[in-house]
PDB file of C-alpha atoms in Angstrom:
ATOM      1  CA  ALA A   1      30.953  -3.111 186.531  1.00 73.00           C
ATOM      2  CA  GLN A   2      33.027  -6.571 187.695  1.00 83.00           C
ATOM      3  CA  LYS A   3      31.276  -9.740 187.747  1.00 90.00           C
ATOM      4  CA  ILE A   4      31.857 -13.583 188.232  1.00 95.00           C
ATOM      5  CA  THR A   5      29.768 -15.835 186.943  1.00 96.00           C
ATOM      6  CA  GLN A   6      29.443 -19.430 187.529  1.00 97.00           C
ATOM      7  CA  THR A   7      26.626 -21.509 185.310  1.00 96.00           C
ATOM      8  CA  GLN A   8      26.852 -24.669 186.951  1.00 96.00           C
ATOM      9  CA  PRO A   9      24.862 -25.074 190.396  1.00 94.00           C
ATOM     10  CA  GLY A  10      25.780 -28.737 190.969  1.00 95.00           C
ATOM     11  CA  MET A  11      27.639 -31.380 189.118  1.00 95.00           C
ATOM     12  CA  PHE A  12      28.270 -34.974 190.065  1.00 96.00           C
ATOM     13  CA  VAL A  13      31.682 -36.953 189.038  1.00 97.00           C
ATOM     14  CA  GLN A  14      32.742 -40.558 189.828  1.00 97.00           C
ATOM     15  CA  GLU A  15      35.588 -40.863 191.789  1.00 97.00           C
ATOM     16  CA  LYS A  16      39.376 -40.933 190.146  1.00 97.00           C
ATOM     17  CA  GLU A  17      37.788 -38.464 187.040  1.00 97.00           C
ATOM     18  CA  ALA A  18      38.680 -35.022 186.308  1.00 98.00           C
ATOM     19  CA  VAL A  19      35.571 -32.835 186.429  1.00 98.00           C
ATOM     20  CA  THR A  20      35.752 -29.099 185.321  1.00 98.00           C
ATOM     21  CA  LEU A  21      34.322 -26.158 186.987  1.00 98.00           C
ATOM     22  CA  ASP A  22      33.314 -23.506 185.342  1.00 98.00           C
ATOM     23  CA  CYS A  23      33.966 -19.602 185.810  1.00 98.00           C
ATOM     24  CA  THR A  24      33.564 -16.602 183.778  1.00 98.00           C
ATOM     25  CA  TYR A  25      34.431 -12.993 184.447  1.00 96.00           C
ATOM     26  CA  ASP A  26      34.023  -9.173 183.224  1.00 94.00           C
ATOM     27  CA  THR A  27      36.299  -6.781 184.085  1.00 90.00           C
ATOM     28  CA  SER A  28      37.760  -3.862 182.414  1.00 86.00           C
ATOM     29  CA  ASP A  29      40.510  -3.670 184.612  1.00 85.00           C
ATOM     30  CA  PRO A  30      43.542  -5.120 182.962  1.00 86.00           C
ATOM     31  CA  SER A  31      45.124  -6.000 186.556  1.00 85.00           C
ATOM     32  CA  TYR A  32      43.101  -8.524 188.161  1.00 88.00           C
ATOM     33  CA  GLY A  33      43.391 -12.286 189.873  1.00 90.00           C
ATOM     34  CA  LEU A  34      41.030 -14.820 189.882  1.00 94.00           C
ATOM     35  CA  PHE A  35      40.761 -16.852 193.242  1.00 95.00           C
ATOM     36  CA  TRP A  36      38.674 -20.220 194.262  1.00 97.00           C
ATOM     37  CA  TYR A  37      38.123 -21.525 197.230  1.00 97.00           C
ATOM     38  CA  LYS A  38      36.422 -24.555 198.698  1.00 97.00           C
ATOM     39  CA  GLN A  39      33.645 -24.893 201.141  1.00 97.00           C
ATOM     40  CA  PRO A  40      32.410 -28.344 202.786  1.00 96.00           C
ATOM     41  CA  SER A  41      29.451 -28.862 204.262  1.00 94.00           C
ATOM     42  CA  SER A  42      31.663 -27.822 207.602  1.00 94.00           C
ATOM     43  CA  GLY A  43      31.653 -24.213 206.604  1.00 93.00           C
ATOM     44  CA  GLU A  44      34.841 -23.364 206.111  1.00 94.00           C
ATOM     45  CA  MET A  45      36.306 -21.508 203.337  1.00 95.00           C
ATOM     46  CA  ILE A  46      39.538 -22.750 201.837  1.00 96.00           C
ATOM     47  CA  PHE A  47      41.632 -21.246 199.610  1.00 94.00           C
ATOM     48  CA  LEU A  48      42.699 -23.276 196.558  1.00 96.00           C
ATOM     49  CA  ILE A  49      44.750 -21.628 193.969  1.00 95.00           C
ATOM     50  CA  TYR A  50      45.172 -17.870 192.509  1.00 94.00           C
ATOM     51  CA  GLN A  51      45.806 -17.018 188.911  1.00 94.00           C
ATOM     52  CA  GLY A  52      46.651 -13.202 188.089  1.00 90.00           C
ATOM     53  CA  SER A  53      45.937 -11.647 184.980  1.00 90.00           C
ATOM     54  CA  TYR A  54      49.425 -11.117 183.703  1.00 88.00           C
ATOM     55  CA  ASP A  55      50.243 -14.326 184.674  1.00 89.00           C
ATOM     56  CA  GLN A  56      51.613 -16.294 181.440  1.00 88.00           C
ATOM     57  CA  GLN A  57      51.108 -19.807 182.446  1.00 93.00           C
ATOM     58  CA  ASN A  58      48.302 -21.680 184.594  1.00 95.00           C
ATOM     59  CA  ALA A  59      48.411 -21.784 187.732  1.00 94.00           C
ATOM     60  CA  THR A  60      48.906 -25.551 189.386  1.00 95.00           C
ATOM     61  CA  GLU A  61      48.646 -26.981 193.058  1.00 95.00           C
ATOM     62  CA  GLY A  62      48.582 -30.417 193.371  1.00 96.00           C
ATOM     63  CA  ARG A  63      44.984 -32.190 191.900  1.00 97.00           C
ATOM     64  CA  TYR A  64      44.417 -28.158 191.369  1.00 97.00           C
ATOM     65  CA  SER A  65      44.246 -26.720 188.097  1.00 97.00           C
ATOM     66  CA  LEU A  66      43.077 -23.452 186.541  1.00 97.00           C
ATOM     67  CA  ASN A  67      42.428 -23.433 182.930  1.00 97.00           C
ATOM     68  CA  PHE A  68      43.094 -19.661 182.571  1.00 96.00           C
ATOM     69  CA  GLN A  69      41.607 -18.328 179.370  1.00 96.00           C
ATOM     70  CA  LYS A  70      42.204 -14.605 179.200  1.00 94.00           C
ATOM     71  CA  ALA A  71      40.720 -13.762 175.828  1.00 94.00           C
ATOM     72  CA  ARG A  72      37.274 -15.467 176.530  1.00 95.00           C
ATOM     73  CA  LYS A  73      37.731 -13.796 179.986  1.00 95.00           C
ATOM     74  CA  SER A  74      37.319 -17.785 181.950  1.00 97.00           C
ATOM     75  CA  ALA A  75      39.004 -19.488 184.353  1.00 97.00           C
ATOM     76  CA  ASN A  76      38.078 -22.798 185.230  1.00 98.00           C
ATOM     77  CA  LEU A  77      38.963 -24.813 187.637  1.00 98.00           C
ATOM     78  CA  VAL A  78      39.877 -28.775 187.003  1.00 98.00           C
ATOM     79  CA  ILE A  79      40.180 -30.876 189.251  1.00 98.00           C
ATOM     80  CA  SER A  80      41.989 -33.681 188.768  1.00 96.00           C
ATOM     81  CA  ALA A  81      41.147 -37.768 190.043  1.00 96.00           C
ATOM     82  CA  SER A  82      38.035 -36.729 192.219  1.00 97.00           C
ATOM     83  CA  GLN A  83      38.058 -37.739 196.316  1.00 97.00           C
ATOM     84  CA  LEU A  84      35.075 -38.495 197.802  1.00 97.00           C
ATOM     85  CA  GLY A  85      36.479 -35.954 199.791  1.00 97.00           C
ATOM     86  CA  ASP A  86      36.352 -33.014 196.979  1.00 98.00           C
ATOM     87  CA  SER A  87      32.682 -33.034 197.557  1.00 98.00           C
ATOM     88  CA  ALA A  88      31.842 -30.228 198.656  1.00 97.00           C
ATOM     89  CA  MET A  89      30.519 -25.821 197.053  1.00 97.00           C
ATOM     90  CA  TYR A  90      33.432 -24.561 195.036  1.00 98.00           C
ATOM     91  CA  PHE A  91      33.566 -20.496 194.672  1.00 97.00           C
ATOM     92  CA  CYS A  92      34.990 -18.414 192.133  1.00 97.00           C
ATOM     93  CA  ALA A  93      36.360 -14.945 193.096  1.00 96.00           C
ATOM     94  CA  MET A  94      37.586 -12.113 191.668  1.00 93.00           C
ATOM     95  CA  ARG A  95      39.926  -9.055 192.842  1.00 89.00           C
ATOM     96  CA  GLU A  96      39.525  -5.782 191.782  1.00 78.00           C
ATOM     97  CA  GLY A  97      42.187  -4.307 189.867  1.00 70.00           C
ATOM     98  CA  PHE A  98      44.350  -1.741 190.967  1.00 64.00           C
ATOM     99  CA  LEU A  99      42.353   0.837 188.835  1.00 63.00           C
ATOM    100  CA  SER A 100      40.145   0.433 191.344  1.00 62.00           C
ATOM    101  CA  GLY A 101      42.589   0.706 194.244  1.00 66.00           C
ATOM    102  CA  ALA A 102      44.809  -2.103 196.223  1.00 70.00           C
ATOM    103  CA  THR A 103      41.785  -2.876 198.655  1.00 78.00           C
ATOM    104  CA  ASN A 104      42.223  -6.690 197.782  1.00 81.00           C
ATOM    105  CA  LYS A 105      37.769  -6.852 197.675  1.00 87.00           C
ATOM    106  CA  LEU A 106      36.715 -10.168 196.287  1.00 91.00           C
ATOM    107  CA  ILE A 107      33.709 -10.690 194.085  1.00 93.00           C
ATOM    108  CA  PHE A 108      32.368 -13.690 194.606  1.00 95.00           C
ATOM    109  CA  GLY A 109      30.527 -16.236 191.740  1.00 96.00           C
ATOM    110  CA  THR A 110      26.938 -18.280 193.248  1.00 96.00           C
ATOM    111  CA  GLY A 111      29.003 -21.572 193.788  1.00 96.00           C
ATOM    112  CA  THR A 112      29.230 -24.867 191.909  1.00 97.00           C
ATOM    113  CA  LEU A 113      28.278 -27.804 194.399  1.00 97.00           C
ATOM    114  CA  LEU A 114      30.457 -30.888 193.622  1.00 98.00           C
ATOM    115  CA  ALA A 115      29.166 -34.458 194.248  1.00 98.00           C
ATOM    116  CA  VAL A 116      32.093 -37.033 194.023  1.00 97.00           C
ATOM    117  CA  GLN A 117      29.889 -40.483 193.571  1.00 96.00           C
ATOM    118  CA  PRO A 118      31.957 -43.523 194.497  1.00 94.00           C
TER     119      PRO A 118
ATOM    120  CA  ASN B   1      48.169 -21.625 214.686  1.00 66.00           C
ATOM    121  CA  ALA B   2      44.644 -20.132 214.782  1.00 75.00           C
ATOM    122  CA  GLY B   3      44.402 -17.647 212.049  1.00 93.00           C
ATOM    123  CA  VAL B   4      40.925 -16.089 212.007  1.00 96.00           C
ATOM    124  CA  THR B   5      38.703 -16.759 214.883  1.00 97.00           C
ATOM    125  CA  GLN B   6      35.014 -15.241 214.935  1.00 97.00           C
ATOM    126  CA  THR B   7      32.994 -14.810 218.006  1.00 97.00           C
ATOM    127  CA  PRO B   8      30.024 -16.029 218.401  1.00 96.00           C
ATOM    128  CA  LYS B   9      29.457 -19.145 216.385  1.00 96.00           C
ATOM    129  CA  PHE B  10      25.878 -19.228 216.691  1.00 96.00           C
ATOM    130  CA  ARG B  11      23.277 -16.715 217.514  1.00 96.00           C
ATOM    131  CA  VAL B  12      19.633 -16.472 217.544  1.00 96.00           C
ATOM    132  CA  LEU B  13      18.339 -12.797 218.093  1.00 95.00           C
ATOM    133  CA  LYS B  14      14.622 -11.243 218.114  1.00 96.00           C
ATOM    134  CA  THR B  15      13.990  -8.783 215.687  1.00 97.00           C
ATOM    135  CA  GLY B  16      15.334  -4.675 216.895  1.00 96.00           C
ATOM    136  CA  GLN B  17      18.070  -6.360 219.207  1.00 96.00           C
ATOM    137  CA  SER B  18      21.465  -5.359 218.894  1.00 95.00           C
ATOM    138  CA  MET B  19      24.453  -7.529 218.976  1.00 95.00           C
ATOM    139  CA  THR B  20      28.365  -7.651 217.735  1.00 97.00           C
ATOM    140  CA  LEU B  21      30.443  -9.966 216.174  1.00 97.00           C
ATOM    141  CA  LEU B  22      34.166  -9.755 217.409  1.00 97.00           C
ATOM    142  CA  CYS B  23      36.584 -11.042 214.231  1.00 98.00           C
ATOM    143  CA  ALA B  24      40.316 -11.587 215.471  1.00 98.00           C
ATOM    144  CA  GLN B  25      43.514 -12.008 213.391  1.00 97.00           C
ATOM    145  CA  ASP B  26      46.695 -13.303 214.827  1.00 95.00           C
ATOM    146  CA  MET B  27      48.407 -12.983 211.440  1.00 93.00           C
ATOM    147  CA  ASN B  28      49.254  -9.213 211.674  1.00 92.00           C
ATOM    148  CA  HIS B  29      47.318  -8.298 208.181  1.00 92.00           C
ATOM    149  CA  GLU B  30      46.042  -5.089 207.304  1.00 91.00           C
ATOM    150  CA  TYR B  31      43.153  -5.985 205.685  1.00 93.00           C
ATOM    151  CA  MET B  32      39.902  -7.588 206.738  1.00 96.00           C
ATOM    152  CA  TYR B  33      36.403  -7.639 205.776  1.00 96.00           C
ATOM    153  CA  TRP B  34      32.877  -8.978 206.469  1.00 98.00           C
ATOM    154  CA  TYR B  35      30.925 -10.415 204.500  1.00 98.00           C
ATOM    155  CA  ARG B  36      27.673 -12.225 204.498  1.00 97.00           C
ATOM    156  CA  GLN B  37      26.687 -15.320 202.545  1.00 97.00           C
ATOM    157  CA  ASP B  38      22.806 -16.471 201.327  1.00 95.00           C
ATOM    158  CA  PRO B  39      21.663 -19.174 199.906  1.00 88.00           C
ATOM    159  CA  GLY B  40      22.172 -18.869 196.087  1.00 82.00           C
ATOM    160  CA  MET B  41      24.180 -15.350 196.247  1.00 83.00           C
ATOM    161  CA  GLY B  42      27.617 -16.381 197.156  1.00 89.00           C
ATOM    162  CA  LEU B  43      29.478 -14.278 199.523  1.00 95.00           C
ATOM    163  CA  ARG B  44      28.878 -10.640 199.405  1.00 96.00           C
ATOM    164  CA  LEU B  45      30.905  -7.727 201.426  1.00 96.00           C
ATOM    165  CA  ILE B  46      29.495  -5.863 204.000  1.00 97.00           C
ATOM    166  CA  HIS B  47      32.434  -3.764 205.239  1.00 97.00           C
ATOM    167  CA  TYR B  48      36.393  -3.869 204.806  1.00 96.00           C
ATOM    168  CA  SER B  49      39.282  -1.694 206.213  1.00 95.00           C
ATOM    169  CA  VAL B  50      42.431  -1.596 205.167  1.00 91.00           C
ATOM    170  CA  GLY B  51      44.695  -0.957 208.284  1.00 92.00           C
ATOM    171  CA  GLU B  52      43.653   0.052 211.876  1.00 94.00           C
ATOM    172  CA  GLY B  53      41.626   2.778 212.570  1.00 94.00           C
ATOM    173  CA  THR B  54      40.092   3.015 208.940  1.00 94.00           C
ATOM    174  CA  THR B  55      36.585   1.347 207.641  1.00 96.00           C
ATOM    175  CA  ALA B  56      34.758   1.355 203.980  1.00 95.00           C
ATOM    176  CA  LYS B  57      31.151   0.242 202.813  1.00 95.00           C
ATOM    177  CA  GLY B  58      31.151  -2.862 200.507  1.00 94.00           C
ATOM    178  CA  GLU B  59      28.462  -3.955 198.443  1.00 92.00           C
ATOM    179  CA  VAL B  60      25.535  -4.466 201.329  1.00 96.00           C
ATOM    180  CA  PRO B  61      26.388  -2.228 203.946  1.00 97.00           C
ATOM    181  CA  ASP B  62      22.622  -0.793 205.027  1.00 96.00           C
ATOM    182  CA  GLY B  63      22.192  -1.752 208.533  1.00 96.00           C
ATOM    183  CA  TYR B  64      25.429  -2.653 209.787  1.00 97.00           C
ATOM    184  CA  ASN B  65      28.254  -0.835 211.471  1.00 97.00           C
ATOM    185  CA  VAL B  66      31.926  -1.790 211.992  1.00 97.00           C
ATOM    186  CA  SER B  67      35.055  -0.714 213.930  1.00 97.00           C
ATOM    187  CA  ARG B  68      38.662  -1.662 213.886  1.00 97.00           C
ATOM    188  CA  LEU B  69      40.211  -0.004 216.427  1.00 95.00           C
ATOM    189  CA  LYS B  70      43.352  -2.474 217.237  1.00 96.00           C
ATOM    190  CA  LYS B  71      44.861  -3.788 213.574  1.00 96.00           C
ATOM    191  CA  GLN B  72      44.421  -7.522 214.959  1.00 97.00           C
ATOM    192  CA  ASN B  73      40.176  -6.898 215.608  1.00 97.00           C
ATOM    193  CA  PHE B  74      37.498  -6.139 213.239  1.00 98.00           C
ATOM    194  CA  LEU B  75      33.727  -5.805 214.743  1.00 98.00           C
ATOM    195  CA  LEU B  76      30.426  -6.089 213.076  1.00 98.00           C
ATOM    196  CA  GLY B  77      27.626  -4.520 214.732  1.00 97.00           C
ATOM    197  CA  LEU B  78      23.763  -4.985 214.064  1.00 96.00           C
ATOM    198  CA  GLU B  79      21.932  -1.864 215.496  1.00 91.00           C
ATOM    199  CA  SER B  80      18.442  -3.301 215.159  1.00 95.00           C
ATOM    200  CA  ALA B  81      18.518  -6.705 213.903  1.00 95.00           C
ATOM    201  CA  ALA B  82      15.999  -7.462 211.120  1.00 96.00           C
ATOM    202  CA  PRO B  83      14.908 -11.017 209.662  1.00 96.00           C
ATOM    203  CA  SER B  84      16.750  -9.870 206.462  1.00 96.00           C
ATOM    204  CA  GLN B  85      19.908 -10.166 208.430  1.00 97.00           C
ATOM    205  CA  THR B  86      19.529 -13.633 209.178  1.00 97.00           C
ATOM    206  CA  SER B  87      22.712 -15.300 207.033  1.00 97.00           C
ATOM    207  CA  VAL B  88      25.925 -16.642 207.661  1.00 97.00           C
ATOM    208  CA  TYR B  89      28.548 -13.789 208.332  1.00 98.00           C
ATOM    209  CA  PHE B  90      32.591 -14.529 207.370  1.00 98.00           C
ATOM    210  CA  CYS B  91      35.341 -12.746 208.643  1.00 98.00           C
ATOM    211  CA  ALA B  92      38.736 -12.939 205.943  1.00 96.00           C
ATOM    212  CA  SER B  93      42.243 -11.034 205.969  1.00 95.00           C
ATOM    213  CA  SER B  94      44.727 -10.363 204.493  1.00 91.00           C
ATOM    214  CA  ASP B  95      48.028  -9.131 203.724  1.00 84.00           C
ATOM    215  CA  LEU B  96      48.663  -6.150 201.275  1.00 74.00           C
ATOM    216  CA  PRO B  97      48.269  -7.328 197.879  1.00 66.00           C
ATOM    217  CA  GLY B  98      51.434  -7.114 195.565  1.00 61.00           C
ATOM    218  CA  SER B  99      50.562  -5.743 191.870  1.00 51.00           C
ATOM    219  CA  GLN B 100      50.648  -9.554 190.422  1.00 51.00           C
ATOM    220  CA  VAL B 101      51.040 -11.882 194.016  1.00 58.00           C
ATOM    221  CA  GLY B 102      48.318 -13.455 195.104  1.00 72.00           C
ATOM    222  CA  GLN B 103      47.298 -12.358 198.515  1.00 79.00           C
ATOM    223  CA  PRO B 104      44.485 -14.988 199.443  1.00 88.00           C
ATOM    224  CA  GLN B 105      41.807 -13.678 201.894  1.00 91.00           C
ATOM    225  CA  HIS B 106      41.627 -16.261 205.251  1.00 94.00           C
ATOM    226  CA  PHE B 107      38.655 -16.257 206.551  1.00 96.00           C
ATOM    227  CA  GLY B 108      36.927 -17.669 209.956  1.00 96.00           C
ATOM    228  CA  ASP B 109      34.883 -20.617 210.291  1.00 95.00           C
ATOM    229  CA  GLY B 110      31.764 -18.158 210.046  1.00 96.00           C
ATOM    230  CA  THR B 111      28.976 -16.803 212.383  1.00 97.00           C
ATOM    231  CA  ARG B 112      25.359 -18.689 211.573  1.00 96.00           C
ATOM    232  CA  LEU B 113      22.901 -15.405 212.509  1.00 97.00           C
ATOM    233  CA  SER B 114      19.279 -16.030 213.147  1.00 96.00           C
ATOM    234  CA  ILE B 115      16.736 -13.342 213.470  1.00 96.00           C
ATOM    235  CA  LEU B 116      13.188 -13.922 214.562  1.00 95.00           C
TER     236      LEU B 116
END
């Protein structure tokens, strides 16, 4: 069965430092996608970054990058130069592969609460 | 630029009451989803739809029904509300997924539902 694991319930980081949020996944399907979402205290879900299982390079979007290690089944989110506004809950999610049908359904991890300290 | 709109934003129900949550999207997306978010459990899929007139069960469908009569709308119904259904409900939509093209789901702002 497909599964997403985020082992860090909460983390602190100093402003302007980099932080890595861990995500491991489990799937037997060779075609899958990995997403990271940010949920600030206001509650909305904000899409940050995407990595496809066949992508050769790690995805980057501004200050966000995804450290994709396929053999280890990990897709860690790296936030560079943390800002106070980065304080939020972060969710890793996996889109099931096309062998399971092209439904684009997501399986979410339990999230990591990041607090950026001034 | 509305995106995904959920109504209502807050609701308090008594056990046994029924209600419908409405989700509307203006992005012409084929796929729509309903999730619930509970503390410590992330988001779990309730039901989803891959097109107008279609619905399918997700991970936690019991106690809920859905309908997709129009492409832009996806309704979530609670026939007889129970305290265990107290949660934050999110609707999302997405475009057709390409084989390796990321098609992120776009989320509404959520509905906070309390069942007393």
